Amino acid sequence: MDIMMPGMDGYETIHAIRATPKFRRLPILALTAKAMKGDREKCLDAGASDYLAKPVNVEQLLSALRMWLHR
């Protein structure tokens, strides 16, 4: 989930997804250029399963995807 999207940002989108009961356990990885102190917690509080900062390390992304898809 890109956090900085036009119109509906990632936080709002995560909330909307989590509001649907069948998607409450869907893994959502927050992906953002916002890497300031507290941004990780804000993403997780919004309902993201994990947080990755841009620029994305491909190995880190693949590792996170593997971990969350096996749960």
PDB file of N, CA, C and O in Angstrom, residues 11 30 34-48 50-51:
ATOM      1  N   TYR A  11      -3.514   5.605   4.397  1.00  0.00           N
ATOM      2  CA  TYR A  11      -4.126   5.404   5.717  1.00  0.00           C
ATOM      3  C   TYR A  11      -5.632   5.185   5.580  1.00  0.00           C
ATOM      4  O   TYR A  11      -6.194   4.258   6.166  1.00  0.00           O
ATOM      5  N   ALA A  30       2.740  -1.439   4.191  1.00  0.00           N
ATOM      6  CA  ALA A  30       2.783   0.003   3.922  1.00  0.00           C
ATOM      7  C   ALA A  30       4.129   0.324   3.294  1.00  0.00           C
ATOM      8  O   ALA A  30       5.175  -0.042   3.813  1.00  0.00           O
ATOM      9  N   LYS A  34       7.774   8.376   3.342  1.00  0.00           N
ATOM     10  CA  LYS A  34       7.726   9.031   4.648  1.00  0.00           C
ATOM     11  C   LYS A  34       8.443   8.133   5.656  1.00  0.00           C
ATOM     12  O   LYS A  34       7.880   7.164   6.132  1.00  0.00           O
ATOM     13  N   ALA A  35       9.670   8.470   5.929  1.00  0.00           N
ATOM     14  CA  ALA A  35      10.473   7.646   6.835  1.00  0.00           C
ATOM     15  C   ALA A  35      10.920   8.468   8.043  1.00  0.00           C
ATOM     16  O   ALA A  35      12.038   8.346   8.509  1.00  0.00           O
ATOM     17  N   MET A  36      10.039   9.298   8.514  1.00  0.00           N
ATOM     18  CA  MET A  36      10.340  10.126   9.679  1.00  0.00           C
ATOM     19  C   MET A  36       9.972   9.367  10.945  1.00  0.00           C
ATOM     20  O   MET A  36       9.227   8.374  10.905  1.00  0.00           O
ATOM     21  N   LYS A  37      10.475   9.834  12.059  1.00  0.00           N
ATOM     22  CA  LYS A  37      10.171   9.209  13.341  1.00  0.00           C
ATOM     23  C   LYS A  37       8.657   9.198  13.553  1.00  0.00           C
ATOM     24  O   LYS A  37       7.983  10.202  13.359  1.00  0.00           O
ATOM     25  N   GLY A  38       8.118   8.046  13.892  1.00  0.00           N
ATOM     26  CA  GLY A  38       6.693   7.906  14.153  1.00  0.00           C
ATOM     27  C   GLY A  38       5.875   7.453  12.958  1.00  0.00           C
ATOM     28  O   GLY A  38       4.726   7.042  13.123  1.00  0.00           O
ATOM     29  N   ASP A  39       6.435   7.516  11.744  1.00  0.00           N
ATOM     30  CA  ASP A  39       5.679   7.119  10.552  1.00  0.00           C
ATOM     31  C   ASP A  39       5.375   5.625  10.540  1.00  0.00           C
ATOM     32  O   ASP A  39       4.295   5.209  10.137  1.00  0.00           O
ATOM     33  N   ARG A  40       6.324   4.814  10.988  1.00  0.00           N
ATOM     34  CA  ARG A  40       6.095   3.365  11.042  1.00  0.00           C
ATOM     35  C   ARG A  40       4.908   3.060  11.961  1.00  0.00           C
ATOM     36  O   ARG A  40       4.004   2.313  11.600  1.00  0.00           O
ATOM     37  N   GLU A  41       4.930   3.672  13.140  1.00  0.00           N
ATOM     38  CA  GLU A  41       3.847   3.448  14.102  1.00  0.00           C
ATOM     39  C   GLU A  41       2.510   3.930  13.561  1.00  0.00           C
ATOM     40  O   GLU A  41       1.486   3.301  13.775  1.00  0.00           O
ATOM     41  N   LYS A  42       2.523   5.054  12.855  1.00  0.00           N
ATOM     42  CA  LYS A  42       1.271   5.580  12.278  1.00  0.00           C
ATOM     43  C   LYS A  42       0.697   4.602  11.256  1.00  0.00           C
ATOM     44  O   LYS A  42      -0.514   4.376  11.218  1.00  0.00           O
ATOM     45  N   CYS A  43       1.558   4.009  10.440  1.00  0.00           N
ATOM     46  CA  CYS A  43       1.105   3.028   9.447  1.00  0.00           C
ATOM     47  C   CYS A  43       0.541   1.783  10.131  1.00  0.00           C
ATOM     48  O   CYS A  43      -0.518   1.278   9.746  1.00  0.00           O
ATOM     49  N   LEU A  44       1.258   1.300  11.136  1.00  0.00           N
ATOM     50  CA  LEU A  44       0.794   0.107  11.839  1.00  0.00           C
ATOM     51  C   LEU A  44      -0.500   0.389  12.603  1.00  0.00           C
ATOM     52  O   LEU A  44      -1.404  -0.455  12.629  1.00  0.00           O
ATOM     53  N   ASP A  45      -0.605   1.572  13.194  1.00  0.00           N
ATOM     54  CA  ASP A  45      -1.839   1.954  13.893  1.00  0.00           C
ATOM     55  C   ASP A  45      -3.025   2.060  12.931  1.00  0.00           C
ATOM     56  O   ASP A  45      -4.164   1.820  13.319  1.00  0.00           O
ATOM     57  N   ALA A  46      -2.744   2.414  11.676  1.00  0.00           N
ATOM     58  CA  ALA A  46      -3.799   2.518  10.661  1.00  0.00           C
ATOM     59  C   ALA A  46      -4.287   1.142  10.221  1.00  0.00           C
ATOM     60  O   ALA A  46      -5.332   1.028   9.591  1.00  0.00           O
ATOM     61  N   GLY A  47      -3.513   0.097  10.554  1.00  0.00           N
ATOM     62  CA  GLY A  47      -3.940  -1.255  10.197  1.00  0.00           C
ATOM     63  C   GLY A  47      -2.995  -1.983   9.267  1.00  0.00           C
ATOM     64  O   GLY A  47      -3.277  -3.117   8.865  1.00  0.00           O
ATOM     65  N   ALA A  48      -1.871  -1.358   8.915  1.00  0.00           N
ATOM     66  CA  ALA A  48      -0.892  -2.049   8.066  1.00  0.00           C
ATOM     67  C   ALA A  48      -0.273  -3.205   8.845  1.00  0.00           C
ATOM     68  O   ALA A  48      -0.116  -3.135  10.066  1.00  0.00           O
ATOM     69  N   ASP A  50       2.797  -4.407   8.076  1.00  0.00           N
ATOM     70  CA  ASP A  50       4.232  -4.153   8.116  1.00  0.00           C
ATOM     71  C   ASP A  50       4.505  -2.827   7.420  1.00  0.00           C
ATOM     72  O   ASP A  50       3.621  -2.262   6.777  1.00  0.00           O
ATOM     73  N   TYR A  51       5.728  -2.343   7.539  1.00  0.00           N
ATOM     74  CA  TYR A  51       6.106  -1.027   7.028  1.00  0.00           C
ATOM     75  C   TYR A  51       7.460  -1.119   6.348  1.00  0.00           C
ATOM     76  O   TYR A  51       8.403  -1.673   6.920  1.00  0.00           O
TER      77      TYR A  51
END
